[in-house]
Coordinates of C-alpha atoms in Angstrom, one line a residue:
X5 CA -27.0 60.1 180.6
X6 CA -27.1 60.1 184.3
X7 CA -24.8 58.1 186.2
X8 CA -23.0 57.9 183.2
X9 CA -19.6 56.9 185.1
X10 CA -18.0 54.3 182.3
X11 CA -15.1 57.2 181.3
X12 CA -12.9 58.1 184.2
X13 CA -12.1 61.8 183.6
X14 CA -13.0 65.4 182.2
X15 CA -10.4 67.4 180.8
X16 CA -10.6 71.1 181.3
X17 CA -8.5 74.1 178.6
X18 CA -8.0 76.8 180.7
X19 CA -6.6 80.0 178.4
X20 CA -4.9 82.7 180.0
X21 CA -3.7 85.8 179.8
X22 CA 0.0 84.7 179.9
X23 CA -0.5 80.8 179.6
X24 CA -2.7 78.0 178.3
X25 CA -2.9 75.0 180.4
X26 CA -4.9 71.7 180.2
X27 CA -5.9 69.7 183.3
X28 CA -7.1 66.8 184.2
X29 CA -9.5 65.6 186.4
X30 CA -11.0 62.4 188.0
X31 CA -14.4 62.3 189.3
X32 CA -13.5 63.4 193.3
X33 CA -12.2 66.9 191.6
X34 CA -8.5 65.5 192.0
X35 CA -5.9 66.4 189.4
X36 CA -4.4 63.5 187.5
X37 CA -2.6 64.9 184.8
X38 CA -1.8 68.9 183.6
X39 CA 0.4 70.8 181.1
X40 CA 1.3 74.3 181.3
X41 CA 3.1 76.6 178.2
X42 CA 3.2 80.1 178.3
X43 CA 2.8 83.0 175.1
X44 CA 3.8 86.2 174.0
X45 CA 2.7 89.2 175.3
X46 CA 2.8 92.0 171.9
X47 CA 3.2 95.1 172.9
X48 CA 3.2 97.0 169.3
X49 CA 2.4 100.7 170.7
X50 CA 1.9 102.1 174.4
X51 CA -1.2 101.1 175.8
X52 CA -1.7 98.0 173.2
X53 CA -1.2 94.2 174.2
X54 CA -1.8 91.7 172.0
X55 CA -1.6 88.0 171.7
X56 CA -1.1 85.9 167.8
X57 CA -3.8 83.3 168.2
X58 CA -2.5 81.1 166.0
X59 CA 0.2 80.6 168.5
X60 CA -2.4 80.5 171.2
X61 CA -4.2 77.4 169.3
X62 CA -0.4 75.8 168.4
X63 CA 0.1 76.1 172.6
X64 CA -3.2 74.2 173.1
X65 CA -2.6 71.4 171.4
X66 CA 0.7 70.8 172.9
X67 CA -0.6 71.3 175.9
X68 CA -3.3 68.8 175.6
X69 CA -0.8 66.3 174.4
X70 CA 1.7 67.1 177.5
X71 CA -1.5 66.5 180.3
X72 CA -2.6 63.1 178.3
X73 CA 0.9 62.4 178.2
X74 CA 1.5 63.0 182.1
X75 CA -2.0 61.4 183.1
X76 CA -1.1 58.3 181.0
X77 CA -4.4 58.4 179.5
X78 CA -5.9 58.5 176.1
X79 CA -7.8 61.4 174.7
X80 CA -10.9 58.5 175.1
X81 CA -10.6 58.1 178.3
X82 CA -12.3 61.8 178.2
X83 CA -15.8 62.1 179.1
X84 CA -16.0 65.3 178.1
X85 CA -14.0 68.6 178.1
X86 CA -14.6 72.4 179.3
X87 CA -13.1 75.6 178.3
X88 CA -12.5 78.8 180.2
X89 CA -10.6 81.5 179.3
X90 CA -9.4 85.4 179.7
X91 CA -12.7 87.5 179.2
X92 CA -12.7 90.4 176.6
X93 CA -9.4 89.2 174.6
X94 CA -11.2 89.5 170.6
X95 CA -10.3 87.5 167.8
X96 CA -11.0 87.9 164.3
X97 CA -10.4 85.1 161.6
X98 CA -11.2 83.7 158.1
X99 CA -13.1 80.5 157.9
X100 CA -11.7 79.4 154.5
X101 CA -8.2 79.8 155.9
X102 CA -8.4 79.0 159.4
X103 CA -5.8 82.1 159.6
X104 CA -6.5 84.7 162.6
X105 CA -6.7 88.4 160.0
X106 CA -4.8 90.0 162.8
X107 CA -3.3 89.8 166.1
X108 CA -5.6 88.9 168.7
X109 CA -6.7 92.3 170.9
X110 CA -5.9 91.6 174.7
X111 CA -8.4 92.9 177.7
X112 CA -5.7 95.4 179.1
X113 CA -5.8 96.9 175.8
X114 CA -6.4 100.8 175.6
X115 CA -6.5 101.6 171.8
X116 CA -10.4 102.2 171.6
X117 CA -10.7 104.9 174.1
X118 CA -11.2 107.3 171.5
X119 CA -13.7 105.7 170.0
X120 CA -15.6 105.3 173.1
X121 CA -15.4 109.0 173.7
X122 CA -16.8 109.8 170.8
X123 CA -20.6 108.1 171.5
X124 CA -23.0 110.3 172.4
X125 CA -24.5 110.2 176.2
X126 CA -27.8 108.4 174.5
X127 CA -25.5 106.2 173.3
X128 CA -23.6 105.4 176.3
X129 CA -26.3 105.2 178.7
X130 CA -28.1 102.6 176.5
X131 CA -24.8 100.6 176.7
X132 CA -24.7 100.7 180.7
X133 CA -28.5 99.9 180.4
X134 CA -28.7 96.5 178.7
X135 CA -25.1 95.0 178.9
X136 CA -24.9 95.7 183.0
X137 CA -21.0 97.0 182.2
X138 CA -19.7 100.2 182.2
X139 CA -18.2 102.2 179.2
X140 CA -14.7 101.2 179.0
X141 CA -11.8 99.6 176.2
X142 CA -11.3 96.7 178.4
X143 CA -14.5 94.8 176.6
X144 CA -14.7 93.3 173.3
X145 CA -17.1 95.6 171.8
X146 CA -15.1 98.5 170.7
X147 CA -11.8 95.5 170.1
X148 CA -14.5 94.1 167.2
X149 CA -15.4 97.7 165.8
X150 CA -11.7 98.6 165.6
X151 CA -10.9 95.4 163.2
X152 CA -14.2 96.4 161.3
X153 CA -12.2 100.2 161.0
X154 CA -8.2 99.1 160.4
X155 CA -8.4 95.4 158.8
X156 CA -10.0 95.4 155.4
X157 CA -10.7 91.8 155.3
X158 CA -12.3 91.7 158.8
X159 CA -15.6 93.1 156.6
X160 CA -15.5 90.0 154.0
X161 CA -18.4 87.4 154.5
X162 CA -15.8 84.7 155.6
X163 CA -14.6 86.8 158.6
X164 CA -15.9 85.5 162.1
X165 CA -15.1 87.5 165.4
X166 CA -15.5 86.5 168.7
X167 CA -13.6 86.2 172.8
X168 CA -10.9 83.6 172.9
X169 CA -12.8 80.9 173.5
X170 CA -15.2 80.9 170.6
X171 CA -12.0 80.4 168.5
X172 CA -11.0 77.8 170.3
X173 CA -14.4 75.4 170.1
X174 CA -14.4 76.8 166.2
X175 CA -10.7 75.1 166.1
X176 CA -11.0 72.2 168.4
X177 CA -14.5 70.9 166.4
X178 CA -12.9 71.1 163.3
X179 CA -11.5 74.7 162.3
X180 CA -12.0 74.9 158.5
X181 CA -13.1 71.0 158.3
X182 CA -16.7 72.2 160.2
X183 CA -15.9 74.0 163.0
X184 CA -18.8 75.5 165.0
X185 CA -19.2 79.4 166.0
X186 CA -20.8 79.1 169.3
X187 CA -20.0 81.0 172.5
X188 CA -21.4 80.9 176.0
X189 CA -23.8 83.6 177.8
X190 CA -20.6 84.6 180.4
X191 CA -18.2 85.8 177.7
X192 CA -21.1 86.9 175.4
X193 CA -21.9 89.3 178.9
X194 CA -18.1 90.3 178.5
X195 CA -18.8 92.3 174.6
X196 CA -21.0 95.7 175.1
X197 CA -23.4 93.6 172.3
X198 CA -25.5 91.3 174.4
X199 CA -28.6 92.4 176.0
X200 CA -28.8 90.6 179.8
X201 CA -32.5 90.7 179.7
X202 CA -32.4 88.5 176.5
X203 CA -29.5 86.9 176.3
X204 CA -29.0 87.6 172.7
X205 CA -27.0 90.0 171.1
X206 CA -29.3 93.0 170.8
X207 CA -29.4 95.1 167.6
X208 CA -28.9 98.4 168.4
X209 CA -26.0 97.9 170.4
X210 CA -24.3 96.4 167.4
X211 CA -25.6 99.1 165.4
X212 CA -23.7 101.1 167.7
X213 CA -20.7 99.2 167.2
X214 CA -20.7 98.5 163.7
X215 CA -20.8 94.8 164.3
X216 CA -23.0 92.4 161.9
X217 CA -24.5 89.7 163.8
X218 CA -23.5 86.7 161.0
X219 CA -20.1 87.3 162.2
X220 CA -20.6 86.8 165.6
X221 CA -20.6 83.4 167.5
X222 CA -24.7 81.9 168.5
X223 CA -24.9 82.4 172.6
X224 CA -25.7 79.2 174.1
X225 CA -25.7 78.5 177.6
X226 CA -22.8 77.3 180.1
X227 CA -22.9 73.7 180.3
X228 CA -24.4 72.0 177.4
X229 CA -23.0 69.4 174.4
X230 CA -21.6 72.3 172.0
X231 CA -19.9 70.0 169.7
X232 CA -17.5 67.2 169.2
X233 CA -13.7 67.5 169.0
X234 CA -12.3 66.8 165.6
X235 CA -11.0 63.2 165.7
X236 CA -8.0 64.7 163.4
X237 CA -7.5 67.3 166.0
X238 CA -5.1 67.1 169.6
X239 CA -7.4 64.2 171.1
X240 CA -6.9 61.8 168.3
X241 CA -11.0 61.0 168.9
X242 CA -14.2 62.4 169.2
X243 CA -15.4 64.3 172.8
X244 CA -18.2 66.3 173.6
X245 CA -16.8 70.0 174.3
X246 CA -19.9 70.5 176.8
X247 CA -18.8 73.8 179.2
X248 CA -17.9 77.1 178.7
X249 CA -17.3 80.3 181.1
X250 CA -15.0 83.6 181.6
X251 CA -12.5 82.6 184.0
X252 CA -13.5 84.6 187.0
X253 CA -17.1 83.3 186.3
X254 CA -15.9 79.3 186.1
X255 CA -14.0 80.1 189.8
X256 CA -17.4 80.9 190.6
X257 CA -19.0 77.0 190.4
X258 CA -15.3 75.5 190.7
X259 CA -16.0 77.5 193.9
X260 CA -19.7 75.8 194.0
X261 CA -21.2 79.7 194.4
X262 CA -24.6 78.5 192.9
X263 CA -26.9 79.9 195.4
X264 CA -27.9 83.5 195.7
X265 CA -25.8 85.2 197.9
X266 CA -22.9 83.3 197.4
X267 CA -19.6 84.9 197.1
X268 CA -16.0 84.5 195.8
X269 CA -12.9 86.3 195.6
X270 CA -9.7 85.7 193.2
X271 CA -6.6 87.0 195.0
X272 CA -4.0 87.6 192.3
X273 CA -2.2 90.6 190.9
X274 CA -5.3 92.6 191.8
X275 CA -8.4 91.2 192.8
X276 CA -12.0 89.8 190.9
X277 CA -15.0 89.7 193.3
X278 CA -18.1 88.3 192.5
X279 CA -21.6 88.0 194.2
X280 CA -24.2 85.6 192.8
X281 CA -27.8 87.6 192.9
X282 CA -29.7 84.8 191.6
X283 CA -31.3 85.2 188.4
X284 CA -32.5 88.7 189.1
X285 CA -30.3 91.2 187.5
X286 CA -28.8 93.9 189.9
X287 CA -28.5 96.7 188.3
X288 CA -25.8 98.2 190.5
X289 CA -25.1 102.2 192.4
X290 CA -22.1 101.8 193.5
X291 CA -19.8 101.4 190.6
X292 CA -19.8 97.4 190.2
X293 CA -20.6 95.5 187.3
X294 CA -23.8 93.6 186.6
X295 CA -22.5 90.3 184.6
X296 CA -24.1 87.0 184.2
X297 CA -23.0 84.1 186.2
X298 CA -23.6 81.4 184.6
X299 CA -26.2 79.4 182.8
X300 CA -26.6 75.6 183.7
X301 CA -28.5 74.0 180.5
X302 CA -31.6 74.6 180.3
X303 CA -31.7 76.2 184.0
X304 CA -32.4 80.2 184.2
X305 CA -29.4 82.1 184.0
X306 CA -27.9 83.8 187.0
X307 CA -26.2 86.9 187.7
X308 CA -23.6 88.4 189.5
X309 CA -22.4 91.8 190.5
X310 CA -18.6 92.0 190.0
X311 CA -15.8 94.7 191.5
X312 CA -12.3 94.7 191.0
X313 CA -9.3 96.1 193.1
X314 CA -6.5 96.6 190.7
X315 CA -3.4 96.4 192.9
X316 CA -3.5 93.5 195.7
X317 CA -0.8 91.2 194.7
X318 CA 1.1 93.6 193.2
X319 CA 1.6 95.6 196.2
X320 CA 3.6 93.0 197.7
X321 CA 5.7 92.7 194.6
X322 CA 6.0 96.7 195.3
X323 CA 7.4 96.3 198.9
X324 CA 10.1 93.3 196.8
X325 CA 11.1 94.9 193.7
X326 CA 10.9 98.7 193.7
X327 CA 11.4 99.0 198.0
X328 CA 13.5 96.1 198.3
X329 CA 12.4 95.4 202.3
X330 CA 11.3 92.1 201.6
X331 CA 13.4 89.6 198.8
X332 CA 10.3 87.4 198.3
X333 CA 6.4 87.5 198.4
X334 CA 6.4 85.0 201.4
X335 CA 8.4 87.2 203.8
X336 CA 5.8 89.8 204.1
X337 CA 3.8 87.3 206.3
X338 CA 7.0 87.0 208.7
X339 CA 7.6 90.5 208.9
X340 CA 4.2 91.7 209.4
X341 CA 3.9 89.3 212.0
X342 CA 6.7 90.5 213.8
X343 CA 4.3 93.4 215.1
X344 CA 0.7 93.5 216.8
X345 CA -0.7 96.1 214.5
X346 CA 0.3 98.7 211.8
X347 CA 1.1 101.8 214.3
X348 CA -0.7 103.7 212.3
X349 CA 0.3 103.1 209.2
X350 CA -2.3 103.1 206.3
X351 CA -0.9 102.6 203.0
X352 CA -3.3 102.9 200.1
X353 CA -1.5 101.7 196.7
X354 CA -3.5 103.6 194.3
X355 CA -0.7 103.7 191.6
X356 CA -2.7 104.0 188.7
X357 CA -5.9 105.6 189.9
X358 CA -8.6 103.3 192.2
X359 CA -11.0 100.9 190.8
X360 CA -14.0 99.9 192.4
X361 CA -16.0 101.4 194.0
X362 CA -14.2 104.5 193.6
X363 CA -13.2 104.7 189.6
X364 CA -11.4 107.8 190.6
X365 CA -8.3 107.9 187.5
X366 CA -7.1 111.4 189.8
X367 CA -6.2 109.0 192.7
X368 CA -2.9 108.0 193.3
X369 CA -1.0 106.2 195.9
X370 CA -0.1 107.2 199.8
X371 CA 1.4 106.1 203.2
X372 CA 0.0 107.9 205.9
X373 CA -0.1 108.0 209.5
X374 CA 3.7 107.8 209.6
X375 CA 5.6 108.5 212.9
X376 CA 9.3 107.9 213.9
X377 CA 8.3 104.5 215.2
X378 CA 7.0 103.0 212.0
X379 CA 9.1 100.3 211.0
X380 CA 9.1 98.4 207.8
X381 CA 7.5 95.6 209.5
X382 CA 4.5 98.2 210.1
X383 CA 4.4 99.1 206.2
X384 CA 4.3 95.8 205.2
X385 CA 1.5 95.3 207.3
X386 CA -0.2 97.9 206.5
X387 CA -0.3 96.6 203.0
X388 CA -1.6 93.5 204.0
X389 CA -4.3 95.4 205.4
X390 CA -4.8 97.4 202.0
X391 CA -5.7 94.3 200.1
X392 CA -8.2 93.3 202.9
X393 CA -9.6 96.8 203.2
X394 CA -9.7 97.3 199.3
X395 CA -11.8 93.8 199.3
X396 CA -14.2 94.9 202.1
X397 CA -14.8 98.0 200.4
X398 CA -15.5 96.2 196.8
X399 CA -17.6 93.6 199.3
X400 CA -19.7 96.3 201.2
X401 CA -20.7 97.9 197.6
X402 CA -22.2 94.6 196.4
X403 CA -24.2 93.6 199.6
X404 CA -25.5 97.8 199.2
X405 CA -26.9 96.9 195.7
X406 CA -27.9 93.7 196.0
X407 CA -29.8 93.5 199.3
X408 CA -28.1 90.6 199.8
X409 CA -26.3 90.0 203.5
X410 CA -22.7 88.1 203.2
X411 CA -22.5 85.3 205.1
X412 CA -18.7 84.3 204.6
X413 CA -16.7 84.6 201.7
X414 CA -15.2 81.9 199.5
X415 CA -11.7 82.8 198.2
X416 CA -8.9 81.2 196.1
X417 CA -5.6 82.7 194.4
X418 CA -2.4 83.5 195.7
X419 CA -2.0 85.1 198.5
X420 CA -4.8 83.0 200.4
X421 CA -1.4 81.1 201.3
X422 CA -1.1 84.4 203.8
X423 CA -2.4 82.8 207.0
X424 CA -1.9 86.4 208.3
X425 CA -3.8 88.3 205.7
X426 CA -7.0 86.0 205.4
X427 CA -7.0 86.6 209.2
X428 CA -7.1 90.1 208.9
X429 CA -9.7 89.3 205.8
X430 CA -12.0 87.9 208.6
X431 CA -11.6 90.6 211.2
X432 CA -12.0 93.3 208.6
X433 CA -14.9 92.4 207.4
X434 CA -16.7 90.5 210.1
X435 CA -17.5 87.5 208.3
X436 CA -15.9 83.7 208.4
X437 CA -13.0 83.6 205.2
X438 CA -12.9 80.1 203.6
X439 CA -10.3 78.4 201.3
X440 CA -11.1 75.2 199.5
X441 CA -9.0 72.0 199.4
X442 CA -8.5 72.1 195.4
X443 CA -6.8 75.5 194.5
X444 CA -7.6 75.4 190.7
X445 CA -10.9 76.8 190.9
X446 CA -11.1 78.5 187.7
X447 CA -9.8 75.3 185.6
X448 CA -12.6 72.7 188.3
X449 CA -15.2 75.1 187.4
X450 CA -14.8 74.5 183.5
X451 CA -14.7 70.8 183.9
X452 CA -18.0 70.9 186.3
X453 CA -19.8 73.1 183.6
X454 CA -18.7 70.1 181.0
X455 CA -19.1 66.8 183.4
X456 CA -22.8 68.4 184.3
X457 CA -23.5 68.7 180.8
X458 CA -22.8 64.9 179.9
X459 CA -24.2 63.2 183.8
X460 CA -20.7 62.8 184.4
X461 CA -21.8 64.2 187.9
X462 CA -25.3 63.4 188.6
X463 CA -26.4 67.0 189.8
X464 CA -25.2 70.8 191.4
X465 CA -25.8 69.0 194.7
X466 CA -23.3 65.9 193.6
X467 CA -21.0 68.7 193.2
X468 CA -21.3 70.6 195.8
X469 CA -20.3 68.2 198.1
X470 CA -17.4 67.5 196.8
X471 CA -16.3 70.7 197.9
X472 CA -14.1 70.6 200.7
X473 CA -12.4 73.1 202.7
X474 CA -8.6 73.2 203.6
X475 CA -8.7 76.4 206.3
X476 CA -11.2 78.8 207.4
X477 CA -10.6 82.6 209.2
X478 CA -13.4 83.4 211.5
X479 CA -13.4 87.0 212.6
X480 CA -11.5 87.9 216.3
X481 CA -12.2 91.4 216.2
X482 CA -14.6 93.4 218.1
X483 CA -17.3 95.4 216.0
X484 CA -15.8 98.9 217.5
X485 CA -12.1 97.9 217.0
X486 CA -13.5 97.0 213.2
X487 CA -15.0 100.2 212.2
X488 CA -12.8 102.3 213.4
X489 CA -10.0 100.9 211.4
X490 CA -12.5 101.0 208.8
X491 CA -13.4 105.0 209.4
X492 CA -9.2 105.6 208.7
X493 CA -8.8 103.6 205.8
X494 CA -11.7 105.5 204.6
X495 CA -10.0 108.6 205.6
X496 CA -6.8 107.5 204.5
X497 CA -8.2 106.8 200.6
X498 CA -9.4 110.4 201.0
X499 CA -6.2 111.5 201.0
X500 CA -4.7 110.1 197.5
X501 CA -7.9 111.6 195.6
X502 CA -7.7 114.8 193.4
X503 CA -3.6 114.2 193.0
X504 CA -3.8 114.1 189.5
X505 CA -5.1 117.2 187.9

């Protein structure tokens, strides 16, 4: 199949938390055609979200339609497709029906913390041990043993559970006509149930979680032919579905991070870093993840360490919605221009506990440092600064597990349109900050996982060059002025711990 160039594009389903989009792409990476629709958020009980996955499957297939539509292309004019999709969200369904048995569980979802609590310490440090993650609601595990508990018919033998995007391959190959129950070693390294050593879901861990394996998905690599789409399904033909990964891992190699070492970062509401270790699995010390990468085929998997900083983005809709000193998200570059440096000011937006490194749930949010000179132009840089120091601190963790010097850092998402803020990026961490030319990173990563698969592109090296950068931050700081801004931010997150009693 190499050099297999006859069919002009690879499509790519990216499922999110709020929306499903397709996109299309030509072979330089460029976008030729894409449709966007969003869903509903259910929100049945405090601390539950869910998501109807019927509705999630009826928004794919319009979507695919719309792209096609807008690319003025035919679903045959597909080489091949790739999914990626929110990690963690579970879905349970019937395979004589085709129905979901209940509403999909979301991520952000909270309703198995009791459950977790009950384990025993055995139990829970056997957990950390083989899935690399820590003990926590947000993963899929405890989603799949809570159906098991509160929807009868998630026990019957036609009942098949899985992350989002094993019911969407299961729908898009056919659904109740033959679809297949595959998933991919990324989102299988998102449940509590797969061992990474392995890469199969290990039996005591579902014995733990009540989960029988025949109703769980087969793990199969990243990039490989899963299946065909149904010719009576959205494409109107038949096209290998050949890539599958977690969204934050697919930004990953739509960011081309396929060496050890190499490093990305997702600006958006909060923040997903990951650092690829190669295929050694880094079991980490200082509160990050251990997740795999990706697999390529037959290739060895990889593994990253991952950290997440929960409020980045949103701080800046703080300083708009609940401060009211700046009426949109692009002012705060403006006004924190307007001064040389914060006065000061550190501002630490802790408002529902720190993530990593910290996990401290007693933290909560602080200004300090303020004198009768700060001005809001000083706070809202100082919360610029907060997102860079929060990503240096997650980024310091990982290179103290992993062994593993940074040489610069890859990043994509929102606020990477902040000039200002990937400067600061660069001088807070001492390290070149780089953004690529094609911002859909997450959606390109997808459709490289599915174009390797089929020799749409020839190789990891074919792809890697097409990976071009539109800007790149190198550091103007001096190593003194850095750490010492560094020692107060420290000191600073000192003061928002043990508010909460």
């Amino acid at each position: 199949m190499k050099g297999f160039h006859f069919v002009t594009y690879i499509g790519s389903l990216d499922q999110g938390t709020s929306s499903t989009r397709f996109m299309i792409f030509d072979h330089s990476g460029k976008v030729i055609g894409q449709h966007q629709l969003e869903h509903r958020q259910i929100m049945p009980h405090p601390g539950w979200v869910e998501h109807d996955a019927a509705e999630i499957w009826q928004r794919v297939q319009e979507v695919i339609a719309g792209a096609l539509k807008q690319a003025d292309i035919l679903g045959s004019d597909l080489a091949a497709i790739g999914i990626t999709n929110q990690r963690e969200t579970t879905v349970v369904w019937d395979v004589s029906t085709g129905q979901p048995l209940s509403n999909a569980i979301v991520w952000q979802d909270t309703r198995t913390t009791d459950f977790l609590s009950s384990l025993t310490d055995s139990q829970k440090e056997k957990v950390r041990f083989k899935t690399g993650l820590t003990i926590a609601p947000y993963f899929a595990g405890s989603k799949m043993n809570w159906f098991l508990s509160n929807v009868p018919a998630a026990k019957n033998e036609n009942a098949r559970m899985g992350t989002i995007d094993s019911w969407l391959l299961w729908n898009l190959s056919g659904g109740v006509r033959g679809g297949v129950h595959q998933t991919d070693v990324t989102n299988a390294s998102r449940t509590l149930l797969m061992n990474l050593e392995t890469l199969d879901w290990d039996q005591e861990l579902l014995d733990i979680f009540g989960v029988s394996r025949s109703s769980l998905p087969v793990i199969k690599s990243s990039s490989e032919v899963y299946a065909s789409t149904d010719p009576h399904g959205p494409f109107g033909t038949s096209i290998p579905i050949a890539g599958i990964l977690g969204d934050q891992q697919a930004a990953m190699v739509g960011q081309v991070c396929f060496e050890r070492g190499e490093s990305k970062t997702t600006y958006g509401t909060g923040n997903f870093a990951l650092l690829n270790t190669g295929t050694e699995i880094v079991r980490s010390k200082n509160g990050l993840l251990t997740t795999v990468c990706f697999k390529l085929g037959d290739q060895p998997a990889h593994y990253a360490l991952e950290g997440s900083v929960a409020v980045t983005g949103s701080a800046i809709q703080w300083l708009r919605d609940q401060l009211g000193i700046i009426t949109n998200a692009a002012e705060t570059e403006n006004l924190a221009s307007s001064v040389t440096d914060t006065a000061g000011v550190y501002f630490v937006p802790a408002f529902s506990g720190l993530f990593a490194p910290y996990w401290r749930s007693d933290a909560r949010g602080a200004i300090v440092g303020l004198t009768r000179a700060a001005t809001k132009a000083h706070l809202a840089r100082a919360a610029l600064e907060a997102i860079c120091y929060q990503t240096r601190d997650v980024m310091d963790a990982m290179v103290a597990d992993s062994g593993v010097p940074m040489r610069e850092m890859r990043v994509d998402g929102g606020i990477t349109a902040n000039s200002l803020c990937m400067q600061m990026q660069a001088d807070i961490m001492g390290i070149d900050i780089t953004r690529p030319l094609i911002g859909e990173t997450t959606a390109l990563g997808a459709a490289y996982a599915a174009g390797l698969a089929v020799g749409f592109w020839s190789s990891q090296d074919e792809v890697k060059k097409q990976w071009q950068q539109s800007r790149r931050w190198s550091p103007t700081s001096t190593l003194d002025v850095r750490e010492a801004g560094y020692k107060n931010w420290k000191k600073a997150v000192e003061r928002t711990l043990n508010w909460v009693d």
